[in-house]
PDB file of N, CA and C in Angstrom:
ATOM      1  N   UNK A  29     125.597   2.699 180.692  1.00 49.00           N
ATOM      2  CA  UNK A  29     125.641   2.778 181.444  1.00 49.00           C
ATOM      3  C   UNK A  29     126.298   1.514 182.583  1.00 49.00           C
ATOM      4  N   UNK A  30     127.548   2.430 183.757  1.00 55.00           N
ATOM      5  CA  UNK A  30     127.919   0.966 185.166  1.00 55.00           C
ATOM      6  C   UNK A  30     127.313   0.707 185.811  1.00 55.00           C
ATOM      7  N   UNK A  31     127.447  -0.230 186.694  1.00 54.00           N
ATOM      8  CA  UNK A  31     126.516  -0.578 187.617  1.00 54.00           C
ATOM      9  C   UNK A  31     126.889  -0.029 189.017  1.00 54.00           C
ATOM     10  N   UNK A  32     126.179  -0.598 190.527  1.00 54.00           N
ATOM     11  CA  UNK A  32     126.748   0.066 191.595  1.00 54.00           C
ATOM     12  C   UNK A  32     125.404  -0.397 192.612  1.00 54.00           C
ATOM     13  N   UNK A  33     126.053  -1.978 192.397  1.00 54.00           N
ATOM     14  CA  UNK A  33     124.795  -2.119 193.939  1.00 54.00           C
ATOM     15  C   UNK A  33     123.585  -2.073 193.710  1.00 54.00           C
ATOM     16  N   UNK A  34     123.053  -2.498 191.931  1.00 58.00           N
ATOM     17  CA  UNK A  34     122.189  -2.653 191.599  1.00 58.00           C
ATOM     18  C   UNK A  34     121.675  -1.122 191.635  1.00 58.00           C
ATOM     19  N   UNK A  35     122.333  -0.640 191.480  1.00 59.00           N
ATOM     20  CA  UNK A  35     121.709   1.355 191.090  1.00 59.00           C
ATOM     21  C   UNK A  35     122.963   1.688 189.970  1.00 59.00           C
ATOM     22  N   UNK A  36     122.533   2.855 189.161  1.00 61.00           N
ATOM     23  CA  UNK A  36     123.016   3.455 188.218  1.00 61.00           C
ATOM     24  C   UNK A  36     123.831   3.954 189.347  1.00 61.00           C
ATOM     25  N   UNK A  37     125.776   4.084 187.912  1.00 62.00           N
ATOM     26  CA  UNK A  37     126.097   4.883 188.773  1.00 62.00           C
ATOM     27  C   UNK A  37     125.834   6.572 188.975  1.00 62.00           C
ATOM     28  N   UNK A  38     124.915   7.088 187.705  1.00 64.00           N
ATOM     29  CA  UNK A  38     124.703   7.768 187.071  1.00 64.00           C
ATOM     30  C   UNK A  38     122.891   8.475 186.903  1.00 64.00           C
ATOM     31  N   UNK A  39     121.886   8.003 188.184  1.00 62.00           N
ATOM     32  CA  UNK A  39     120.966   8.213 188.677  1.00 62.00           C
ATOM     33  C   UNK A  39     120.216   9.221 187.851  1.00 62.00           C
ATOM     34  N   UNK A  40     120.603  10.482 186.718  1.00 65.00           N
ATOM     35  CA  UNK A  40     120.436  10.846 186.299  1.00 65.00           C
ATOM     36  C   UNK A  40     119.834  10.327 184.626  1.00 65.00           C
ATOM     37  N   UNK A  41     121.412   9.948 184.158  1.00 66.00           N
ATOM     38  CA  UNK A  41     121.516   8.589 183.425  1.00 66.00           C
ATOM     39  C   UNK A  41     120.309   8.318 183.249  1.00 66.00           C
ATOM     40  N   UNK A  42     120.624   7.423 184.481  1.00 66.00           N
ATOM     41  CA  UNK A  42     119.282   6.065 184.149  1.00 66.00           C
ATOM     42  C   UNK A  42     117.835   6.560 183.785  1.00 66.00           C
ATOM     43  N   UNK A  43     117.075   7.822 184.532  1.00 65.00           N
ATOM     44  CA  UNK A  43     115.554   7.308 184.431  1.00 65.00           C
ATOM     45  C   UNK A  43     115.446   7.906 183.504  1.00 65.00           C
ATOM     46  N   UNK A  44     116.594   8.735 182.598  1.00 69.00           N
ATOM     47  CA  UNK A  44     116.034   8.638 180.873  1.00 69.00           C
ATOM     48  C   UNK A  44     116.667   7.707 180.116  1.00 69.00           C
ATOM     49  N   UNK A  45     116.988   6.310 180.785  1.00 71.00           N
ATOM     50  CA  UNK A  45     117.788   5.196 179.761  1.00 71.00           C
ATOM     51  C   UNK A  45     116.798   3.890 180.319  1.00 71.00           C
ATOM     52  N   UNK A  46     115.674   3.379 178.995  1.00 75.00           N
ATOM     53  CA  UNK A  46     114.630   2.050 179.399  1.00 75.00           C
ATOM     54  C   UNK A  46     115.575   1.148 179.993  1.00 75.00           C
ATOM     55  N   UNK A  47     116.621   1.035 179.395  1.00 72.00           N
ATOM     56  CA  UNK A  47     117.526  -0.557 179.153  1.00 72.00           C
ATOM     57  C   UNK A  47     117.826  -0.463 180.914  1.00 72.00           C
ATOM     58  N   UNK A  48     118.747   0.722 181.547  1.00 70.00           N
ATOM     59  CA  UNK A  48     118.767   1.078 182.516  1.00 70.00           C
ATOM     60  C   UNK A  48     117.808   0.535 183.976  1.00 70.00           C
ATOM     61  N   UNK A  49     116.017   1.458 183.335  1.00 70.00           N
ATOM     62  CA  UNK A  49     115.458   1.343 183.864  1.00 70.00           C
ATOM     63  C   UNK A  49     114.958   0.181 184.198  1.00 70.00           C
ATOM     64  N   UNK A  50     114.804  -0.754 183.711  1.00 72.00           N
ATOM     65  CA  UNK A  50     114.429  -1.780 183.482  1.00 72.00           C
ATOM     66  C   UNK A  50     115.137  -3.502 184.206  1.00 72.00           C
ATOM     67  N   UNK A  51     116.522  -3.273 183.936  1.00 68.00           N
ATOM     68  CA  UNK A  51     117.441  -3.832 185.287  1.00 68.00           C
ATOM     69  C   UNK A  51     117.607  -3.638 186.263  1.00 68.00           C
ATOM     70  N   UNK A  52     117.209  -2.619 186.719  1.00 64.00           N
ATOM     71  CA  UNK A  52     117.595  -1.904 188.394  1.00 64.00           C
ATOM     72  C   UNK A  52     116.815  -0.839 188.342  1.00 64.00           C
ATOM     73  N   UNK A  53     117.176  -1.473 189.975  1.00 63.00           N
ATOM     74  CA  UNK A  53     116.157   0.450 190.486  1.00 63.00           C
ATOM     75  C   UNK A  53     116.530   1.762 190.298  1.00 63.00           C
ATOM     76  N   UNK A  54     115.976   2.760 189.587  1.00 60.00           N
ATOM     77  CA  UNK A  54     116.575   4.364 188.860  1.00 60.00           C
ATOM     78  C   UNK A  54     117.009   5.755 190.903  1.00 60.00           C
ATOM     79  N   UNK A  55     118.200   5.063 190.826  1.00 50.00           N
ATOM     80  CA  UNK A  55     118.626   5.985 192.366  1.00 50.00           C
ATOM     81  C   UNK A  55     117.640   7.342 192.221  1.00 50.00           C
TER      82      UNK A  55
END
């Protein structure tokens, strides 16, 4: 999942991705 300004480019995927959740805030 790509990052952008500390948020996931795809917030929905971020919310379901543990690595993304831990590495940045979920938009």
